[in-house]
PDB file of N, CA and C in Angstrom:
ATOM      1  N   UNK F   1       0.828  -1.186   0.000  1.00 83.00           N
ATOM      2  CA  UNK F   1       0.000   0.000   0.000  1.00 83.00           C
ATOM      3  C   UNK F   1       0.877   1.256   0.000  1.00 83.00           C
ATOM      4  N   UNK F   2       2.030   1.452   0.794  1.00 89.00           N
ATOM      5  CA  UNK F   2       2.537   2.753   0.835  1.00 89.00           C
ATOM      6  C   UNK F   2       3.188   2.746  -0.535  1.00 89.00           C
ATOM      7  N   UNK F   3       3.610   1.435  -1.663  1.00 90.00           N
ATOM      8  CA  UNK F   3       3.843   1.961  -2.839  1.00 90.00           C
ATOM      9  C   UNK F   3       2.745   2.661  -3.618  1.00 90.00           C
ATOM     10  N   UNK F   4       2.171   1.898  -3.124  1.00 92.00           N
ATOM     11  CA  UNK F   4       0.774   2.801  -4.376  1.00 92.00           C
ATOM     12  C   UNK F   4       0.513   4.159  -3.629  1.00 92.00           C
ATOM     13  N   UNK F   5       0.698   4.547  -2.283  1.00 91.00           N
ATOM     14  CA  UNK F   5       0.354   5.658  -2.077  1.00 91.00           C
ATOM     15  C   UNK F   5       1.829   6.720  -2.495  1.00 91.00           C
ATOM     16  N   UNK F   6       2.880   6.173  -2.711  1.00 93.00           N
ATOM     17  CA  UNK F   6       3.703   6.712  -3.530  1.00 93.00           C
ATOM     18  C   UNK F   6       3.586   7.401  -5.042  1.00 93.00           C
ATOM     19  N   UNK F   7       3.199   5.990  -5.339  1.00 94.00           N
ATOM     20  CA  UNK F   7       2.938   6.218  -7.149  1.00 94.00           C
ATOM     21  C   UNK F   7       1.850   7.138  -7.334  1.00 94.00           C
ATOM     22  N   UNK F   8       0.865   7.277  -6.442  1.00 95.00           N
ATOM     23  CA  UNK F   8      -0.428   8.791  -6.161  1.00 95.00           C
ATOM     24  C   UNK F   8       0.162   9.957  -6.235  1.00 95.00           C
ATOM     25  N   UNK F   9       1.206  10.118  -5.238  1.00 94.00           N
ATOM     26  CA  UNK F   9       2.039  11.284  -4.886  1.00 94.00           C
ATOM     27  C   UNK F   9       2.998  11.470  -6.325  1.00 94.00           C
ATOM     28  N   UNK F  10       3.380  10.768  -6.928  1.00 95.00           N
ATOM     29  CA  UNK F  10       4.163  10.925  -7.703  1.00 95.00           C
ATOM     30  C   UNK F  10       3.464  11.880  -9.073  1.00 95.00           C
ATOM     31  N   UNK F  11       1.773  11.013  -9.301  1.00 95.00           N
ATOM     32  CA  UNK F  11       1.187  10.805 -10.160  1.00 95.00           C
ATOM     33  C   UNK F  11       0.756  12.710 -10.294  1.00 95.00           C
ATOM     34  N   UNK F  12       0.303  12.976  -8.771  1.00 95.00           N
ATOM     35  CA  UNK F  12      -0.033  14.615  -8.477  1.00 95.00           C
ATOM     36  C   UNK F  12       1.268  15.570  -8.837  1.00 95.00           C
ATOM     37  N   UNK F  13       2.171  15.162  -8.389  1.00 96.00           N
ATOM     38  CA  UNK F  13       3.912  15.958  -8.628  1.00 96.00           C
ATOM     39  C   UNK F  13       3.371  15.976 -10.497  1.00 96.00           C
ATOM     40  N   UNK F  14       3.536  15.064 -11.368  1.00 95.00           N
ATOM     41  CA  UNK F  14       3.542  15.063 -12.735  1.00 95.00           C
ATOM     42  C   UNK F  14       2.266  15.660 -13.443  1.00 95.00           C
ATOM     43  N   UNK F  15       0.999  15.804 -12.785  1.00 96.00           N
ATOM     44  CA  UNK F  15       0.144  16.380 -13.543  1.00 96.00           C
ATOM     45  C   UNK F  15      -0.274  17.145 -13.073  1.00 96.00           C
ATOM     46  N   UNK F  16       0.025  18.101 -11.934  1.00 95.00           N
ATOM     47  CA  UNK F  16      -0.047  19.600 -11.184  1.00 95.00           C
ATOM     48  C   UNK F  16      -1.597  18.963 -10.869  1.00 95.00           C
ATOM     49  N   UNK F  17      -2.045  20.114  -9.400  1.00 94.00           N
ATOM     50  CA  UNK F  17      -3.406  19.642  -8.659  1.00 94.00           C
ATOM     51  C   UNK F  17      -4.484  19.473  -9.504  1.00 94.00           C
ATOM     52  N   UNK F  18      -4.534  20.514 -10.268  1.00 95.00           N
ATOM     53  CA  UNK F  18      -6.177  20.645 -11.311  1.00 95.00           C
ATOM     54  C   UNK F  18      -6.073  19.408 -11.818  1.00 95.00           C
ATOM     55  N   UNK F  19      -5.571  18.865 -12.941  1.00 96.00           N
ATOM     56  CA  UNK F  19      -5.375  17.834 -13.942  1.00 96.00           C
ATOM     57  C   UNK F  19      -5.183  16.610 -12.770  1.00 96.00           C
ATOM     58  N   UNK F  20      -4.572  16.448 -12.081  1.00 96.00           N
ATOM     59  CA  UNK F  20      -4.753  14.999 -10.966  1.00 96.00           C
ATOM     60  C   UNK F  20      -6.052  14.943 -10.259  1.00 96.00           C
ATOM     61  N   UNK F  21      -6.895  16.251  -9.384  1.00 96.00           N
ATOM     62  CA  UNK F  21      -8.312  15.987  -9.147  1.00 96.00           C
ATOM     63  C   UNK F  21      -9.291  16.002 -10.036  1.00 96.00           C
ATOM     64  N   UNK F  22      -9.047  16.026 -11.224  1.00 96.00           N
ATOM     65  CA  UNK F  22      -9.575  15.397 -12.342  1.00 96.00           C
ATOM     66  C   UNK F  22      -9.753  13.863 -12.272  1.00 96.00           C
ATOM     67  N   UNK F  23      -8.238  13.963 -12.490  1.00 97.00           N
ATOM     68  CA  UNK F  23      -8.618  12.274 -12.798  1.00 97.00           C
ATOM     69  C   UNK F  23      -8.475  11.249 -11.836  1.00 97.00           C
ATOM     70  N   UNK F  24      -8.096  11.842 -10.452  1.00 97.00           N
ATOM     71  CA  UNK F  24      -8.789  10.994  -9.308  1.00 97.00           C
ATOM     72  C   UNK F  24     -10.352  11.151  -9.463  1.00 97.00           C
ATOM     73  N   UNK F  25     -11.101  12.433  -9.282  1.00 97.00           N
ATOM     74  CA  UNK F  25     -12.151  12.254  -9.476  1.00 97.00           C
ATOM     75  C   UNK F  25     -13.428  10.762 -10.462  1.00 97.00           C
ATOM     76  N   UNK F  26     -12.330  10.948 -11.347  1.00 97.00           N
ATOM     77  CA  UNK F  26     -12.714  10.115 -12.181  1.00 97.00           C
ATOM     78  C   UNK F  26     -12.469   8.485 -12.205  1.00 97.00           C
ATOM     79  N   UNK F  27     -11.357   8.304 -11.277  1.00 96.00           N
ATOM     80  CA  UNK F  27     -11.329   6.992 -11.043  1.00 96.00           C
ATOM     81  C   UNK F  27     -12.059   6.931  -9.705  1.00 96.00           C
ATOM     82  N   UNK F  28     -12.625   7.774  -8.768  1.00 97.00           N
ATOM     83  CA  UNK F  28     -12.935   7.496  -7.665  1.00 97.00           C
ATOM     84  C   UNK F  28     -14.444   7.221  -8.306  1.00 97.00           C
ATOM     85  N   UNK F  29     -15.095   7.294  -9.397  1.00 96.00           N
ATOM     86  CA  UNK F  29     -16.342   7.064  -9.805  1.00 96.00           C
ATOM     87  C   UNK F  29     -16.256   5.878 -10.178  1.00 96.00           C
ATOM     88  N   UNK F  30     -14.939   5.580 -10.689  1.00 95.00           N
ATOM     89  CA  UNK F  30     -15.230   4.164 -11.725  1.00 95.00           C
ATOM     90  C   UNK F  30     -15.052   3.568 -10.525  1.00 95.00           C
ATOM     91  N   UNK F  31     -14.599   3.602  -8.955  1.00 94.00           N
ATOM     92  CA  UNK F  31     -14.581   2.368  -7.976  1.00 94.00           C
ATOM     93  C   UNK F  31     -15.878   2.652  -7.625  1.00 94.00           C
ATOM     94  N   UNK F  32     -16.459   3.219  -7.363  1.00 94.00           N
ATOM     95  CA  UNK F  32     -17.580   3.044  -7.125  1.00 94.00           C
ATOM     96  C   UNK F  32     -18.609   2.742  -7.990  1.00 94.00           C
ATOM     97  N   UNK F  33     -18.587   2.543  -9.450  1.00 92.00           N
ATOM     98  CA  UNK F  33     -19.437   1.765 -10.315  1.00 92.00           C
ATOM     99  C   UNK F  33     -18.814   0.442 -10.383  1.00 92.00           C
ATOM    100  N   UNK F  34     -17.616   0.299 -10.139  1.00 90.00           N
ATOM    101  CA  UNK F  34     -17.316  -1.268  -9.883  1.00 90.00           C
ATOM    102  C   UNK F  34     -18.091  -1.695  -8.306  1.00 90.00           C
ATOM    103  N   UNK F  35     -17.946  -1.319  -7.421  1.00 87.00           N
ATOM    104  CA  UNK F  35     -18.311  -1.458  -6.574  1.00 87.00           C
ATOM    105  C   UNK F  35     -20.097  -1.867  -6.442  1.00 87.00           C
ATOM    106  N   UNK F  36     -20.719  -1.365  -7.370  1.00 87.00           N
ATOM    107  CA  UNK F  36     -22.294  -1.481  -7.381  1.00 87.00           C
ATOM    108  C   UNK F  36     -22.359  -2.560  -8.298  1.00 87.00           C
ATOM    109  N   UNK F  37     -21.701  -2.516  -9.642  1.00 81.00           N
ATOM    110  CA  UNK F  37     -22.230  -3.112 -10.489  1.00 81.00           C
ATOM    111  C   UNK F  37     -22.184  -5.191 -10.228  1.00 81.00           C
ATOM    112  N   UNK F  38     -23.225  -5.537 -10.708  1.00 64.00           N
ATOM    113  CA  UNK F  38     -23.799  -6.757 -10.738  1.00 64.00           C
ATOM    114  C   UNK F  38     -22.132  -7.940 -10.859  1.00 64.00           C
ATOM    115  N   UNK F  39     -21.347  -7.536 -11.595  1.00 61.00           N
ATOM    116  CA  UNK F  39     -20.835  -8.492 -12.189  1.00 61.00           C
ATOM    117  C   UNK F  39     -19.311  -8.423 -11.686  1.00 61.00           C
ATOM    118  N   UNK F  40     -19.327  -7.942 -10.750  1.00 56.00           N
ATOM    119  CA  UNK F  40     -17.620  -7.483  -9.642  1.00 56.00           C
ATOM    120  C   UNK F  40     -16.584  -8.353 -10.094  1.00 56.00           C
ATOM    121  N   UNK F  41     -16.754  -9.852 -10.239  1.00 59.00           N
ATOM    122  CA  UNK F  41     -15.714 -10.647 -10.732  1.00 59.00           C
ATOM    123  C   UNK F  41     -15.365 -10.774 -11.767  1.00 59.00           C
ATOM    124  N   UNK F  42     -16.233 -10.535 -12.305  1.00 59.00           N
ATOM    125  CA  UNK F  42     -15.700 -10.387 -14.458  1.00 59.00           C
ATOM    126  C   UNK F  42     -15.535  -9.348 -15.001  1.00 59.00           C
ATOM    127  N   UNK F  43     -15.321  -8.307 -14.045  1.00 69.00           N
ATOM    128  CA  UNK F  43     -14.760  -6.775 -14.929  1.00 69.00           C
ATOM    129  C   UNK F  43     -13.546  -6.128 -14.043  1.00 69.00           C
ATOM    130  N   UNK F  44     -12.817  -5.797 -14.296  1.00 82.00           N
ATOM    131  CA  UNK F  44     -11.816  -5.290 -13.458  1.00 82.00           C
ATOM    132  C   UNK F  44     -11.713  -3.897 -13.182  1.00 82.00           C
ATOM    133  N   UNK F  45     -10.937  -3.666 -12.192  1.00 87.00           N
ATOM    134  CA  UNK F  45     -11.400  -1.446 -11.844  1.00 87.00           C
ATOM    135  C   UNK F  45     -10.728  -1.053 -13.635  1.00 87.00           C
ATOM    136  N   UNK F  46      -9.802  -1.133 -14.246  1.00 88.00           N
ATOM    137  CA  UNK F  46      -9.261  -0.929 -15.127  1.00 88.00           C
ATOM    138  C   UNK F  46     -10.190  -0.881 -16.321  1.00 88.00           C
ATOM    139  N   UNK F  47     -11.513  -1.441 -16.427  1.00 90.00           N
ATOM    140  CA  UNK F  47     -12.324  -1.362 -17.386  1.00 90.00           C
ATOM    141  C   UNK F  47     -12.972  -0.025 -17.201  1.00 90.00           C
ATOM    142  N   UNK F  48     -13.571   0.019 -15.684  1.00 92.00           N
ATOM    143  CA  UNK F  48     -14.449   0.971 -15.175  1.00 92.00           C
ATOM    144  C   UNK F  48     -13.891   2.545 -15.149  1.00 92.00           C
ATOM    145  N   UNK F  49     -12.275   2.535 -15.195  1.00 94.00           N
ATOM    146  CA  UNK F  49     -11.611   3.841 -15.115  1.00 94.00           C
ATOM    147  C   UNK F  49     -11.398   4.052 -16.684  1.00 94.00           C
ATOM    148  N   UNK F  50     -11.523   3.263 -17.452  1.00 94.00           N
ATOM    149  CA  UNK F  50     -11.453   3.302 -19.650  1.00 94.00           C
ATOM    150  C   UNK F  50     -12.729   3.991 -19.634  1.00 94.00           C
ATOM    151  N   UNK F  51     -14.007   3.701 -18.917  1.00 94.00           N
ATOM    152  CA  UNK F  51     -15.121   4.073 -19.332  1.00 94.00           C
ATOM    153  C   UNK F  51     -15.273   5.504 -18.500  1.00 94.00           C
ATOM    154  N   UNK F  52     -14.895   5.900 -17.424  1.00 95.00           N
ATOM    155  CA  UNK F  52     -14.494   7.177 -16.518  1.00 95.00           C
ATOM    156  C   UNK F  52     -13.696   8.264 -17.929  1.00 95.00           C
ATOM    157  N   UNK F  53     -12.819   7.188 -17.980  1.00 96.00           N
ATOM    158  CA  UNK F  53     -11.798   8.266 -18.989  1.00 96.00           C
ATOM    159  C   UNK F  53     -12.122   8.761 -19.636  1.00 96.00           C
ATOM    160  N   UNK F  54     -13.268   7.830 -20.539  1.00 96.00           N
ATOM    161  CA  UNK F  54     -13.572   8.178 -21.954  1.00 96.00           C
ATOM    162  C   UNK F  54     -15.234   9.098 -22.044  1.00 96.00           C
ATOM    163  N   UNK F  55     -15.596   9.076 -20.621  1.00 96.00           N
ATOM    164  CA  UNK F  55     -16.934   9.884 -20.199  1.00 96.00           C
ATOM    165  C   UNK F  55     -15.917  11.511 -20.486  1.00 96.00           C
ATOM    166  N   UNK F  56     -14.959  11.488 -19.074  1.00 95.00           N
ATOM    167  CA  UNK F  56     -14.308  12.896 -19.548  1.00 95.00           C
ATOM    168  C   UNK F  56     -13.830  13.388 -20.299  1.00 95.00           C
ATOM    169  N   UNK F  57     -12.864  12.844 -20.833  1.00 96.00           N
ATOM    170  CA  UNK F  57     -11.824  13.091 -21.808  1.00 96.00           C
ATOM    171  C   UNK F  57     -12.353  13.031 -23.509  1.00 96.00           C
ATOM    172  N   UNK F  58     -12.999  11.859 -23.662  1.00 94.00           N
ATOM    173  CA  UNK F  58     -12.990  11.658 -24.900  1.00 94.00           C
ATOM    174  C   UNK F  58     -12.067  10.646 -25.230  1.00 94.00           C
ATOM    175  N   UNK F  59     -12.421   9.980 -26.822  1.00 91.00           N
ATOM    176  CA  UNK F  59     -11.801   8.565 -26.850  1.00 91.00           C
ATOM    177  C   UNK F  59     -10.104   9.012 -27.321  1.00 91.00           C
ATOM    178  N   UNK F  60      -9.728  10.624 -27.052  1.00 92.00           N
ATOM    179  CA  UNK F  60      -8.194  10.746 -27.697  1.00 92.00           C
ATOM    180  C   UNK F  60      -7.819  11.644 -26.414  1.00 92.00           C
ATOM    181  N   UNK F  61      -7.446  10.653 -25.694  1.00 93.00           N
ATOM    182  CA  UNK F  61      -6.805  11.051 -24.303  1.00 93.00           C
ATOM    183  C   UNK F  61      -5.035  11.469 -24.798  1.00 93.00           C
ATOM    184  N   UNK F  62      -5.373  12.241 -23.731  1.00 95.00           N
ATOM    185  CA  UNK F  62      -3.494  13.022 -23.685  1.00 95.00           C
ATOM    186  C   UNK F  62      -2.267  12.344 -23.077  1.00 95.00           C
ATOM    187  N   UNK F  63      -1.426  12.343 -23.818  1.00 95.00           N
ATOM    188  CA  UNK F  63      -0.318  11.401 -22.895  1.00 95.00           C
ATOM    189  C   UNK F  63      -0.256  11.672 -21.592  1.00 95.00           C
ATOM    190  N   UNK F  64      -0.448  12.836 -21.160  1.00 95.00           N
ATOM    191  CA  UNK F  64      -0.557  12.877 -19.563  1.00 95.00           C
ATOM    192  C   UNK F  64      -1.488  11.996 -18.815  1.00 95.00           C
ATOM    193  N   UNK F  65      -3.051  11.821 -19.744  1.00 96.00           N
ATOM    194  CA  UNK F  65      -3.618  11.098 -19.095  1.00 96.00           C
ATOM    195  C   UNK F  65      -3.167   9.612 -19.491  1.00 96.00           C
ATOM    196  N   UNK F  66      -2.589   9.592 -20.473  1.00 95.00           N
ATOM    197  CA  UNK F  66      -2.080   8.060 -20.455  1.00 95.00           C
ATOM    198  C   UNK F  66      -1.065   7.460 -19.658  1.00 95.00           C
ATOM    199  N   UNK F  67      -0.564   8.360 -18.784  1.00 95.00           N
ATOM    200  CA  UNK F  67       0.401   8.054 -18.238  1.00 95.00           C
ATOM    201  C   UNK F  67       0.168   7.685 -17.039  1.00 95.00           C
ATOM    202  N   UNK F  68      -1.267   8.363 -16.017  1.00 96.00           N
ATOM    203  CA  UNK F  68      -1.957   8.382 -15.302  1.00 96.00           C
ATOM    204  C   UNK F  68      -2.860   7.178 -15.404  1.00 96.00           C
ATOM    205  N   UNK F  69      -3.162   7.106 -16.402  1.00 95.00           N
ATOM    206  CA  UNK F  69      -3.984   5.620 -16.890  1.00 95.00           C
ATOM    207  C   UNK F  69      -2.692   4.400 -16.140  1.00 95.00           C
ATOM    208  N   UNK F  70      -1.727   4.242 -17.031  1.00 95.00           N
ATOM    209  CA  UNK F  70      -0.949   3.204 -16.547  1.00 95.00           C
ATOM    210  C   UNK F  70      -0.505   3.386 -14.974  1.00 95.00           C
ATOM    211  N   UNK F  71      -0.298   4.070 -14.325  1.00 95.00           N
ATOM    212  CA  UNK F  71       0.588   4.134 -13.468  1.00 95.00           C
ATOM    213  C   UNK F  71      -0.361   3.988 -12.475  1.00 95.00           C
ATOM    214  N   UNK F  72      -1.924   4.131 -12.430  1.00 94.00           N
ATOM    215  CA  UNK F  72      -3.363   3.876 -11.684  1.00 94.00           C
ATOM    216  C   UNK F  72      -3.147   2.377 -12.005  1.00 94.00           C
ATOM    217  N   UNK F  73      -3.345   1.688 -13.373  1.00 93.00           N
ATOM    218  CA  UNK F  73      -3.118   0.345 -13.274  1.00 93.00           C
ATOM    219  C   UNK F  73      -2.232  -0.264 -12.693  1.00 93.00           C
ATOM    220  N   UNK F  74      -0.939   0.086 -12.805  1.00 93.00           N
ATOM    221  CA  UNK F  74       0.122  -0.030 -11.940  1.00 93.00           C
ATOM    222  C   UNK F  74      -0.390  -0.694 -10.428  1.00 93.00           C
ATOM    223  N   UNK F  75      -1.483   0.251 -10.289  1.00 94.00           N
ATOM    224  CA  UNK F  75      -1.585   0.082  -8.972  1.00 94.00           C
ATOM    225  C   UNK F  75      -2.493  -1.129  -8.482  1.00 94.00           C
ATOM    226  N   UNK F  76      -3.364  -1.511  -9.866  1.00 91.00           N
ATOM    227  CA  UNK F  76      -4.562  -2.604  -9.568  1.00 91.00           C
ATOM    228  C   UNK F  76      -3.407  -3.908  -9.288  1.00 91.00           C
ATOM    229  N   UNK F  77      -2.180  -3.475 -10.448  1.00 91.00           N
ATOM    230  CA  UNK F  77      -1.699  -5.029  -9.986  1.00 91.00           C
ATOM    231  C   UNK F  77      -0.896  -5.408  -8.565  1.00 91.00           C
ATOM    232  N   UNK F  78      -0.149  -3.947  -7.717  1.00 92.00           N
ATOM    233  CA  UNK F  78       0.336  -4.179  -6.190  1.00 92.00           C
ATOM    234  C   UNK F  78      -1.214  -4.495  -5.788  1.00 92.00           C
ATOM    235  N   UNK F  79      -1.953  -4.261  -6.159  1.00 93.00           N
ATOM    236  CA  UNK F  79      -3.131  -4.369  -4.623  1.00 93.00           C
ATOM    237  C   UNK F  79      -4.142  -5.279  -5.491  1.00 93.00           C
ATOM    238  N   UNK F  80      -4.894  -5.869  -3.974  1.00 90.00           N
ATOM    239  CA  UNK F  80      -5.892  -6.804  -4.560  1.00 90.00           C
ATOM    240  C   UNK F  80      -7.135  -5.702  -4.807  1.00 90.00           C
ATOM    241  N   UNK F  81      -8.600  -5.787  -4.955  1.00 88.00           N
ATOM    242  CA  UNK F  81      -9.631  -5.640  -5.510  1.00 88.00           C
ATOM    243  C   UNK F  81      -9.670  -4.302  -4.415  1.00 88.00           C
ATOM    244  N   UNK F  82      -9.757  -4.892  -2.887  1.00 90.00           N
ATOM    245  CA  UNK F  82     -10.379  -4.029  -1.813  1.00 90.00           C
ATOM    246  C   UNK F  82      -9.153  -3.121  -1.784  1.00 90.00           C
ATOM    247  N   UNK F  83      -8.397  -3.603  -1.736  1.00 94.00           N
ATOM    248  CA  UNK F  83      -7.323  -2.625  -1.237  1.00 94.00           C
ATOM    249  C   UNK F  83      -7.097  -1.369  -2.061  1.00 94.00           C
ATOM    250  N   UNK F  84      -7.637  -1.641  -3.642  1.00 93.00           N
ATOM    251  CA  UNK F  84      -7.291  -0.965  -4.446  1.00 93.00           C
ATOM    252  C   UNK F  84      -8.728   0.153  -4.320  1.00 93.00           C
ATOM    253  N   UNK F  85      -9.451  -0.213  -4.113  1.00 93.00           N
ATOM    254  CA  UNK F  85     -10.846   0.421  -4.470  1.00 93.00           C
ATOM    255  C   UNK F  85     -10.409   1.697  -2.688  1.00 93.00           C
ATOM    256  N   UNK F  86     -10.140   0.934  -1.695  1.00 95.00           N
ATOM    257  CA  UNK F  86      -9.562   1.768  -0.426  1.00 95.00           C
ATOM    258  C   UNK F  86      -8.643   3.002  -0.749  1.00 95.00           C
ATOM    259  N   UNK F  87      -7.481   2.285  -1.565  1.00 96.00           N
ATOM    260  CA  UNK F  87      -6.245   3.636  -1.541  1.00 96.00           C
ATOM    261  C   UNK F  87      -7.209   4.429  -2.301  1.00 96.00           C
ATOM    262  N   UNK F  88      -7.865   4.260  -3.621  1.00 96.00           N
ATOM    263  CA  UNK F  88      -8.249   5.476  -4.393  1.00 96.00           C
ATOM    264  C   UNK F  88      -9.200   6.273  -4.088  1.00 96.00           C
ATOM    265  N   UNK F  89     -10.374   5.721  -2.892  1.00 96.00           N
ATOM    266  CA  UNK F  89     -10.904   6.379  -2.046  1.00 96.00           C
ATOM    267  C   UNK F  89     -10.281   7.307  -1.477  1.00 96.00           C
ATOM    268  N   UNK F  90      -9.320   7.117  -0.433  1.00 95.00           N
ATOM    269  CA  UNK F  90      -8.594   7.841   0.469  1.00 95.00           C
ATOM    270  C   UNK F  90      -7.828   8.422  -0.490  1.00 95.00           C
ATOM    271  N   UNK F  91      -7.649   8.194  -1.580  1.00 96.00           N
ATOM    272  CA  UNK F  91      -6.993   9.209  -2.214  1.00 96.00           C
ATOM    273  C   UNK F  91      -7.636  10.612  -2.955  1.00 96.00           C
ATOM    274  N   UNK F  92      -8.678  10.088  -2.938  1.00 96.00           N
ATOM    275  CA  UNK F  92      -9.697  11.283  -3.761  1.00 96.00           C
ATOM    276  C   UNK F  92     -10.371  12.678  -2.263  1.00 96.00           C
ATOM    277  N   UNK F  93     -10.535  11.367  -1.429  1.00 96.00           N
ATOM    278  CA  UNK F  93     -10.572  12.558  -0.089  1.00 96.00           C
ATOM    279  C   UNK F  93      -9.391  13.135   0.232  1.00 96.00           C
ATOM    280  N   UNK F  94      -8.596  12.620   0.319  1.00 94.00           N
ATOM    281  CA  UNK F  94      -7.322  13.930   0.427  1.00 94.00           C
ATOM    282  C   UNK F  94      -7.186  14.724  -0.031  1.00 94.00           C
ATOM    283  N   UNK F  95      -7.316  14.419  -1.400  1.00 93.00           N
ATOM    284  CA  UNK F  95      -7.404  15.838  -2.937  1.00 93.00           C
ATOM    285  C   UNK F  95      -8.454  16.733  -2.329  1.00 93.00           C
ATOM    286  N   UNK F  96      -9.471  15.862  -1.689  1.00 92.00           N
ATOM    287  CA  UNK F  96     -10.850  17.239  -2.279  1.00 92.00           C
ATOM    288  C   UNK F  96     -10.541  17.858  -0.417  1.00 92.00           C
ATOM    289  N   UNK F  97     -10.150  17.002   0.147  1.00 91.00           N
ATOM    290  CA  UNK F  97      -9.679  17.867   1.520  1.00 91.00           C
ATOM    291  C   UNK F  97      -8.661  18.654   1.795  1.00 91.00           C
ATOM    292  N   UNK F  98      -7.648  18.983   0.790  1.00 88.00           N
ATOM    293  CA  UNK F  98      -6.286  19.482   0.117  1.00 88.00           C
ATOM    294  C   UNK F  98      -7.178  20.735  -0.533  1.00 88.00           C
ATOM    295  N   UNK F  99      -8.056  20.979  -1.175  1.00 77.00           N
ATOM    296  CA  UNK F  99      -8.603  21.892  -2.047  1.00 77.00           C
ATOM    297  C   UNK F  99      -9.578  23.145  -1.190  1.00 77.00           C
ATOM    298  N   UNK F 100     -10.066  22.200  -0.256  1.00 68.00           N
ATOM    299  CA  UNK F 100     -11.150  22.648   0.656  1.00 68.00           C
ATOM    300  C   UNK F 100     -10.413  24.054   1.239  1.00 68.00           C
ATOM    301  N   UNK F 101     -10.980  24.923   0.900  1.00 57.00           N
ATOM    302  CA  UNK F 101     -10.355  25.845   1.916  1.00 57.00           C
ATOM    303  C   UNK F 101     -10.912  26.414   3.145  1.00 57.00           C
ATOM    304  N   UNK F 102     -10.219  26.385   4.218  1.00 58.00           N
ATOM    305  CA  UNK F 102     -10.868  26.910   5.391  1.00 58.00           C
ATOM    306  C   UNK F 102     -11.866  28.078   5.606  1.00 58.00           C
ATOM    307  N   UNK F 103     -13.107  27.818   5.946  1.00 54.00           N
ATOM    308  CA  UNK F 103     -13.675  29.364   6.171  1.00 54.00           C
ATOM    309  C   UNK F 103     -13.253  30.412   6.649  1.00 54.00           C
ATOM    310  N   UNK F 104     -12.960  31.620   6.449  1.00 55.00           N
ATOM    311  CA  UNK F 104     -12.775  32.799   7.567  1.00 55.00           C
ATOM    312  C   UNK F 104     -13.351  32.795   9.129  1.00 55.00           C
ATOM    313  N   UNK F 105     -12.597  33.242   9.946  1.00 51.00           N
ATOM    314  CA  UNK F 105     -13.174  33.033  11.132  1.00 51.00           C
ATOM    315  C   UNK F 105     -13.548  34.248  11.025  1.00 51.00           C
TER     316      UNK F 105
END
């Protein structure tokens, strides 16, 4: 796990905040349509983040996001199913708790 929470950190360093809570955003949807959908064992998060991608992006993604693509897969193969669907959770709340800015007192 702390590699993949590496390869996150790495992933934010290479595609500056905007463009990474993007596409955490977007994989944090596809775990959670893996997560609902009927058929959990015969589709992998890696299908569900192609169909994330291609909702945002369009079917001519940017090498940045391709790079982000692999290096997210990267991560399905250190971790099993739960573990993986966990880090990218906790990873998407950090981003959007990283962004949040404090109210004025």
């Amino acid at each position: 796990m702390q590699a993949a929470s590496s390869q996150l950190e790495t992933l934010k360093d290479l595609m500056g905040s905007a463009a990474y809570s993007t596409f955490m955003q977007c994989a944090g949807r596809a775990v959670d349509r893996k997560e609902t959908a009927e058929s959990q064992l015969l589709t992998m998060h890696r299908d569900y983040l192609d169909r994330e991608l291609y909702k945002h992006y369009g079917r001519e993604l940017s090498e940045t996001i391709k790079v982000a693509w692999a290096m997210t897969f990267a991560i399905t193969l250190l971790l099993n199913d739960q573990e993986y669907a966990h880090t990218i959770k906790a990873a998407v709340q950090a981003d959007q708790d990283s962004t949040v800015s404090p109210s004025p007192a």
